[in-house]
Coordinates of C-alpha atoms and ligand atoms in Angstrom, one line a residue:
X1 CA -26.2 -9.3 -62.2
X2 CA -25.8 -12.4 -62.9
X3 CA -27.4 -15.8 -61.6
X4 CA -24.7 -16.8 -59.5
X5 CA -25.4 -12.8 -57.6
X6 CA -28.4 -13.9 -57.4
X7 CA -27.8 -16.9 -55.2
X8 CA -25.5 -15.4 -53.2
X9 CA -27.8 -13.2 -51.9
X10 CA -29.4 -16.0 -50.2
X11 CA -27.8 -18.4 -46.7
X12 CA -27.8 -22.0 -46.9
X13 CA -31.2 -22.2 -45.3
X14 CA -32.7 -20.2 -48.1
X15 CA -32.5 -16.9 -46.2
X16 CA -31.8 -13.4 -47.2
X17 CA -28.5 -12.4 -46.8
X18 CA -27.2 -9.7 -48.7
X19 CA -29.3 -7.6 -50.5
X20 CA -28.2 -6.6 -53.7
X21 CA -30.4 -6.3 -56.5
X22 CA -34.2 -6.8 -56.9
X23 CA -33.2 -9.0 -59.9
X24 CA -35.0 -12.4 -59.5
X25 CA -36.5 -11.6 -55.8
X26 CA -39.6 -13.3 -56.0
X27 CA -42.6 -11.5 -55.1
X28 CA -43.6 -13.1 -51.6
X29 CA -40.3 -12.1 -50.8
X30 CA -41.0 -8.7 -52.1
X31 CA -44.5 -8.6 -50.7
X32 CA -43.2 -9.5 -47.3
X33 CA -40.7 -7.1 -47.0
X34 CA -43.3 -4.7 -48.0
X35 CA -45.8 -5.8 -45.2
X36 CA -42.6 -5.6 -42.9
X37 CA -42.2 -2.2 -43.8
X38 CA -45.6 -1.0 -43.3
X39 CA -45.7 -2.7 -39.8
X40 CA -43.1 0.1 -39.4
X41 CA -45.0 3.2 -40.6
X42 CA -47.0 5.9 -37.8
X43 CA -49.1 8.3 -38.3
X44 CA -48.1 11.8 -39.3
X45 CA -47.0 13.4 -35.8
X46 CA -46.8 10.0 -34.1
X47 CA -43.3 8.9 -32.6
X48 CA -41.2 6.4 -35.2
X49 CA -41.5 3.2 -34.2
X50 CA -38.4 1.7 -32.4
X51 CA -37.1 -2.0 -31.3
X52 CA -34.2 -3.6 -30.5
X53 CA -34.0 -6.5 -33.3
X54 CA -30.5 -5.1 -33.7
X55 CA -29.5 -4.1 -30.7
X56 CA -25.5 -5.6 -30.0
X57 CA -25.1 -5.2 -33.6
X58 CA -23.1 -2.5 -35.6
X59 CA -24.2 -1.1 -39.1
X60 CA -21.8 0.8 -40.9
X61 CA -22.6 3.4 -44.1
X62 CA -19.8 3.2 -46.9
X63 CA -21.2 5.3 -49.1
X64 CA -18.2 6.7 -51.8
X65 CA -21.1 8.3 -54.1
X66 CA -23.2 11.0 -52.6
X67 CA -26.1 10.7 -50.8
X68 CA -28.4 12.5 -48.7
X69 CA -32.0 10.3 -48.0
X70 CA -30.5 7.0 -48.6
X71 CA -27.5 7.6 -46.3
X72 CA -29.7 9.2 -43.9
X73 CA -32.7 6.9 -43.7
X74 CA -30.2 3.9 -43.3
X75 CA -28.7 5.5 -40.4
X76 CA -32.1 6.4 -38.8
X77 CA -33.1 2.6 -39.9
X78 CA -30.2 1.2 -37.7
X79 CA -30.4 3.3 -34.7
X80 CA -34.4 2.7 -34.4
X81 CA -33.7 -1.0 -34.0
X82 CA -31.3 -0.5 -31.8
X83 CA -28.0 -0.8 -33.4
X84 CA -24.9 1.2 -33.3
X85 CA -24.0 2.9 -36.8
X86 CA -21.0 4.1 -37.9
X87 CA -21.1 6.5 -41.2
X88 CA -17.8 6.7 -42.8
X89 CA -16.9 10.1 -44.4
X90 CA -15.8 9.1 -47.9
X91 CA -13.7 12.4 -47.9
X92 CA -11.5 11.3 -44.9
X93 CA -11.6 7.4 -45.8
X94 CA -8.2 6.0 -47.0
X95 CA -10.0 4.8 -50.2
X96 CA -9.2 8.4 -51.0
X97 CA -6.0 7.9 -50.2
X98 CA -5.3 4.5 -52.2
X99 CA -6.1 1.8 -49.9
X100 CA -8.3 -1.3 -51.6
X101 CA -11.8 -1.2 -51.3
X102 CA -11.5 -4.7 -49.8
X103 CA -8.7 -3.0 -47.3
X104 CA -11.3 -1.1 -45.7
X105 CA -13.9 -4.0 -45.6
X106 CA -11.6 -5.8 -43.4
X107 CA -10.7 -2.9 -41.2
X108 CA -14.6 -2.6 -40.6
X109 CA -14.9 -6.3 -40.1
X110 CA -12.0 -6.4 -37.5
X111 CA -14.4 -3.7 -36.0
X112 CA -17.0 -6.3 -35.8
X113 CA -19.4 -4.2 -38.3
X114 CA -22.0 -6.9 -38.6
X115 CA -23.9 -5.7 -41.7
X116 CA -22.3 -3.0 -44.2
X117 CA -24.2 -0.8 -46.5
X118 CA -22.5 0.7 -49.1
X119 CA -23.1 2.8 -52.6
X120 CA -20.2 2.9 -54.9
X121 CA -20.0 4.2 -58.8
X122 CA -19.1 1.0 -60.0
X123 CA -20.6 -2.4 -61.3
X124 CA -20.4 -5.0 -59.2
X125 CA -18.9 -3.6 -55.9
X126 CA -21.5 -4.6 -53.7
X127 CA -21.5 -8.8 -55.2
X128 CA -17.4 -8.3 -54.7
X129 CA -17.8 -7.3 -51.5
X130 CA -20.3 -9.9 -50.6
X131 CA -18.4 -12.8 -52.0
X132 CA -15.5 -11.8 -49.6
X133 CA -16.5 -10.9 -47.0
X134 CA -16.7 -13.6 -43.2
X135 CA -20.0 -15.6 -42.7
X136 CA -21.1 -13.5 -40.3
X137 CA -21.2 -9.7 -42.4
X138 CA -23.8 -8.9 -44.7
X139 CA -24.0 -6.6 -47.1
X140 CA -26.1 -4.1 -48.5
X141 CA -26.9 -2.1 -52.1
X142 CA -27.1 1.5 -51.6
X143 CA -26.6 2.6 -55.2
X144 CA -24.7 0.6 -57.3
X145 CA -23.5 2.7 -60.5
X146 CA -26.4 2.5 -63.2
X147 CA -27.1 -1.3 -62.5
X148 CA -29.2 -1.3 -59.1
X149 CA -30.9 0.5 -56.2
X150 CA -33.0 -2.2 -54.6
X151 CA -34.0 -0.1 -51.1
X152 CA -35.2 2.6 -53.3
X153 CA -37.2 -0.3 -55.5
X154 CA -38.9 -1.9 -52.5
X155 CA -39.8 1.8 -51.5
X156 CA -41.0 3.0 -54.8
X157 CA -43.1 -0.2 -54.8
X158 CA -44.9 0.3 -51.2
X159 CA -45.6 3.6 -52.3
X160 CA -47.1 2.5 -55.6
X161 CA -48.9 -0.2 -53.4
X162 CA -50.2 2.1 -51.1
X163 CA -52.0 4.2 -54.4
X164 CA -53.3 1.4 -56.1
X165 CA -52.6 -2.6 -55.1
X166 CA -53.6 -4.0 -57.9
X167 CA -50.0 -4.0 -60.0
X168 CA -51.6 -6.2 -62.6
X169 CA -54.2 -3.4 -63.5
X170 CA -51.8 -0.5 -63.5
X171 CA -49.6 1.4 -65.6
X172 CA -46.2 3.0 -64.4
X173 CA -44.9 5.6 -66.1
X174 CA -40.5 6.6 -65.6
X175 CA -39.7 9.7 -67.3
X176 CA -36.2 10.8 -67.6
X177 CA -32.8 9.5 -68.2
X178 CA -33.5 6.0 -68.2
X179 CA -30.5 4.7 -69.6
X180 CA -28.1 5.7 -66.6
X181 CA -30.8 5.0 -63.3
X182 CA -30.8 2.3 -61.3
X183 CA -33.9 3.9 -59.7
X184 CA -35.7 2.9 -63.4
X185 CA -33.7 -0.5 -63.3
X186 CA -34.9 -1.1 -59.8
X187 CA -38.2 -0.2 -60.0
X188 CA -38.5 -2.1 -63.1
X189 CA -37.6 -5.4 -61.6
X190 CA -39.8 -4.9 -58.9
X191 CA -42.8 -4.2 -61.1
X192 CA -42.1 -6.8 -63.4
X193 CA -42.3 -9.4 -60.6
X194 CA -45.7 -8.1 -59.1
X195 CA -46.7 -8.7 -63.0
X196 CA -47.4 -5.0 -63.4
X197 CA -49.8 -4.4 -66.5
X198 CA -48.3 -1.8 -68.0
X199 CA -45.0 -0.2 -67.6
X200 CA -43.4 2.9 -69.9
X201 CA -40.1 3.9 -70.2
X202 CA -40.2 7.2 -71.4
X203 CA -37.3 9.5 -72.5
X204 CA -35.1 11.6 -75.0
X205 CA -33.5 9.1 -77.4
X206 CA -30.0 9.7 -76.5
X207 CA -31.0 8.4 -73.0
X208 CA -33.3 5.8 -74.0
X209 CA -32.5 2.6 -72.7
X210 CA -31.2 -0.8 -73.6
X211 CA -34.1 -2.4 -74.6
X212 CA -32.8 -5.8 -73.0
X213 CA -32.2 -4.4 -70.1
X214 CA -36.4 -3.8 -69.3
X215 CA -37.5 -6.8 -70.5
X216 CA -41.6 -6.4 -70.5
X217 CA -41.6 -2.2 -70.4
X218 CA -42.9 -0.4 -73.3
X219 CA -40.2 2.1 -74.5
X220 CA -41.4 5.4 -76.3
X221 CA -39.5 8.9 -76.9
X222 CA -42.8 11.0 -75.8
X223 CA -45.0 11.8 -72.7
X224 CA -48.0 11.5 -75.3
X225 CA -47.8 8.1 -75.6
X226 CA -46.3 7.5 -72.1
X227 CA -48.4 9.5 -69.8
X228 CA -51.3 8.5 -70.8
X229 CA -54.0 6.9 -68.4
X230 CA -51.2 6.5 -66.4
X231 CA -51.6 5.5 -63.2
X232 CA -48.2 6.1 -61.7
X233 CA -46.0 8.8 -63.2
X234 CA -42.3 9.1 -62.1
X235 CA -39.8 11.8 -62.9
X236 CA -35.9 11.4 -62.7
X237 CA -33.1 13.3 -62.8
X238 CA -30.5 13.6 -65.9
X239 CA -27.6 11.3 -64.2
X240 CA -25.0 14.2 -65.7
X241 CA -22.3 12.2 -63.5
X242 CA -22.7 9.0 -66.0
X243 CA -22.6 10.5 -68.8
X244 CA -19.6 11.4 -70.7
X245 CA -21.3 13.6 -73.9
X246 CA -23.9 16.0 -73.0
X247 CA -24.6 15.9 -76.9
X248 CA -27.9 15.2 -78.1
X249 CA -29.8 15.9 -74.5
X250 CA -32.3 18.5 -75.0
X251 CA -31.8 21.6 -73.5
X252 CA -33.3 22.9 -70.0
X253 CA -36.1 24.5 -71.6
X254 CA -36.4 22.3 -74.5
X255 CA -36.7 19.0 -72.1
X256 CA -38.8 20.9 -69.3
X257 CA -41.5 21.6 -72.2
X258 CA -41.5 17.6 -73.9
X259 CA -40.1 15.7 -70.8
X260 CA -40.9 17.9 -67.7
X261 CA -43.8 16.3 -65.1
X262 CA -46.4 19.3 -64.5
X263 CA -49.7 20.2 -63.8
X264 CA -50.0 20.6 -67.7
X265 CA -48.6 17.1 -69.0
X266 CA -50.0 15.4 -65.7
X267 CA -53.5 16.0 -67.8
X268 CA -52.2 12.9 -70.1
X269 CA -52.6 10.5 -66.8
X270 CA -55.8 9.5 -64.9
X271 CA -57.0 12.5 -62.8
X272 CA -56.1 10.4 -59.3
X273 CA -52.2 9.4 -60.7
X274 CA -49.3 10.2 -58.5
X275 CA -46.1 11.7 -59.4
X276 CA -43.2 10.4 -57.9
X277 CA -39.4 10.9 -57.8
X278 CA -36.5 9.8 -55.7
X279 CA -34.7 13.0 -55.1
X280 CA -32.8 14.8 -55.6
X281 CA -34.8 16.9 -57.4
X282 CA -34.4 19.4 -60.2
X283 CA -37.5 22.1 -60.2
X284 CA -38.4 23.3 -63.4
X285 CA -36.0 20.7 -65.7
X286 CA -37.6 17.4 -64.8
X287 CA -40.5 18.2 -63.1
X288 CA -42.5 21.5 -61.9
X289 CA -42.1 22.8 -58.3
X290 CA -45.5 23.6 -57.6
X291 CA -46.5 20.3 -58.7
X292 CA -43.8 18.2 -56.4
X293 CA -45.1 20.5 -53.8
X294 CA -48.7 19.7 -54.7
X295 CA -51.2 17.0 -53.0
X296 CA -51.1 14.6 -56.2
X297 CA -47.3 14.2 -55.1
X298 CA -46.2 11.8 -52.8
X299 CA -42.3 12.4 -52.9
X300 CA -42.4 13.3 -49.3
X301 CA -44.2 9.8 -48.9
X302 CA -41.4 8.1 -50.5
X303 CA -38.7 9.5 -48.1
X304 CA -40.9 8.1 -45.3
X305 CA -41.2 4.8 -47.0
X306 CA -37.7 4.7 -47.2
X307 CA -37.3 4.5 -43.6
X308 CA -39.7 1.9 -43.1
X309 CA -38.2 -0.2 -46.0
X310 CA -34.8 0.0 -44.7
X311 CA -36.1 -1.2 -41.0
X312 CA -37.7 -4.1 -42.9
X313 CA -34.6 -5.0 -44.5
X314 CA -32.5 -4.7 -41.8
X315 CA -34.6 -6.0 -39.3
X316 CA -35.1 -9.4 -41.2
X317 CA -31.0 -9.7 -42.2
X318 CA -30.4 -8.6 -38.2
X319 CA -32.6 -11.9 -37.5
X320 CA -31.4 -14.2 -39.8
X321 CA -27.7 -13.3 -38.5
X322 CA -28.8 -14.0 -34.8
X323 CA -29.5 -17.6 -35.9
X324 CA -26.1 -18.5 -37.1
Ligands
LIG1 N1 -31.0 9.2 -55.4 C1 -31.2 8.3 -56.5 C2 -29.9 7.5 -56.8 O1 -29.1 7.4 -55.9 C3 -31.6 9.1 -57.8 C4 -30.6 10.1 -58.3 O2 -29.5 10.3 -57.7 O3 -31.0 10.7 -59.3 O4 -29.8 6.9 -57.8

């Protein structure tokens, strides 16, 4: 991303925008949005909590990458303040059939979609979209190629926050295919601004990451050294989609037993650490079903964060818009 993204993520009046990278956030910003969020948690059982910030408004879901949480929790995140959403089917879409990405912007905007969310397998989509889109859209990062996934950052970060606060005493743990995740490159940022004390990249070297990419983060090839006292341990998936040669990744077995999150190499990590992971998940490659589905887990936590984040984010841009 680069610094000129950065400010265009931001109104005249210093406001947020567009959201589409952690990068540079600073972290009032972050911590805001994360006290926004919580406002809209409720207890287990309890009805979710609704408003109407964005009621009048219309969110619309381009997603042209899979997605089941993210697509879904942005829709829930619209209609429980109130706005109407609109999710287009990437399998009907006329991207499909040849029409610019940009094409289909303007066909939304001529729609009156107000604020547009939208995932999409290359770099630099969302910061395209963004710097052509009328004064009155904003847009959103749902998963941009390897480069960014700042919803899923923020939500990673309230549910670290929700363990353990104090970032600067901590250490974080990724284990997997860091090289092709914008969850890691996400998280990452996010960390990094809270001035995390410790964070560890950990993974096979063949998806080991560019070191300049995770400036800070502590890069090692083995859960030995990267698992232990951890506070925070997270597990991702092999991103098989971005990567052209299979060659040198381990085998099922053969990554389950030096890379795979379980009961047995959870024993490396403080005895209260959590184990994370943004879904979807693969049982028994990168980590072990009974320990997703076990109370040191908070996976299912994550998904509800990821509700409440989403409310937060749209709720502040839905604001912001109603002032210009
Ligand atoms: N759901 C996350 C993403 O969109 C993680 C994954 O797909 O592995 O990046």
């Amino acid at each position: 991303m680069e610094q000129d993204d950065t400010k265009l993520q931001f109104d005249p009046n210093g406001n947020l925008r567009h959201l589409l990278s952690l990068k540079n956030l600073d972290s009032s910003l972050l911590t805001e949005l994360l006290d926004e969020a919580e406002g809209f948690l409720t207890a287990p059982g309890a009805l979710p909590t609704r408003s109407r910030s964005l009621a009048g408004r219309t969110v619309g879901n381009l997603f042209f990458e899979p997605s089941t949480r993210t697509r879904a929790s942005f829709d829930l995140a619209g209609r429980r303040l109130g706005a109407d959403v609109l999710n287009l089917d990437v399998n009907t879409s006329s991207r499909k059939k040849g029409e610019s990405i940009l094409d289909t912007i303007y066909t939304l905007e001529a729609m009156q979609v107000d604020i547009m969310v939208i995932r999409d397998a290359s770099d630099g989509v969302p910061a395209y979209i963004a710097r052509h889109v009328e004064d009155h859209v904003s847009i959103l990062n749902a998963g941009e190629s390897d480069v960014s996934h700042p919803t899923q950052g923020l939500l990673d970060l309230l549910t670290i926050r929700q363990h353990n606060a104090d970032f600067k005493n901590m250490a974080v743990a990724i284990v997997g295919d860091i090289q092709h995740s914008r969850v890691a490159m996400s998280a990452s940022q996010a960390l990094q601004t809270m001035g995390i004390g410790e964070l560890r990249l950990i993974s096979p070297p063949a998806l080991a990451p560019d070191a300049d990419k995770f400036p800070g983060a502590t890069i090692v090839d083995n859960i030995t050294d990267g698992f232990r006292d951890a506070d925070v341990v997270m597990a991702l998936r092999i991103q098989r989609e971005r990567i052209g040669n299979l060659d040198g990744i381990p085998g099922i077995d053969e990554y389950f037993a030096n890379y795979g999150v379980s009961h047995e190499s959870m024993k490396l990590a403080k005895p209260d650490a959590i184990v994370m992971h943004p879904g979807p998940m693969n049982r028994g490659i990168e980590i072990e079903g009974a320990l997703a589905d076990s109370p040191r887990s908070v996976i299912t936590k994550q998904v509800t964060n990821g509700v409440a984040v989403r409310m937060a984010v749209l709720d502040r841009i839905g604001k912001v818009m109603s002032t210009r």
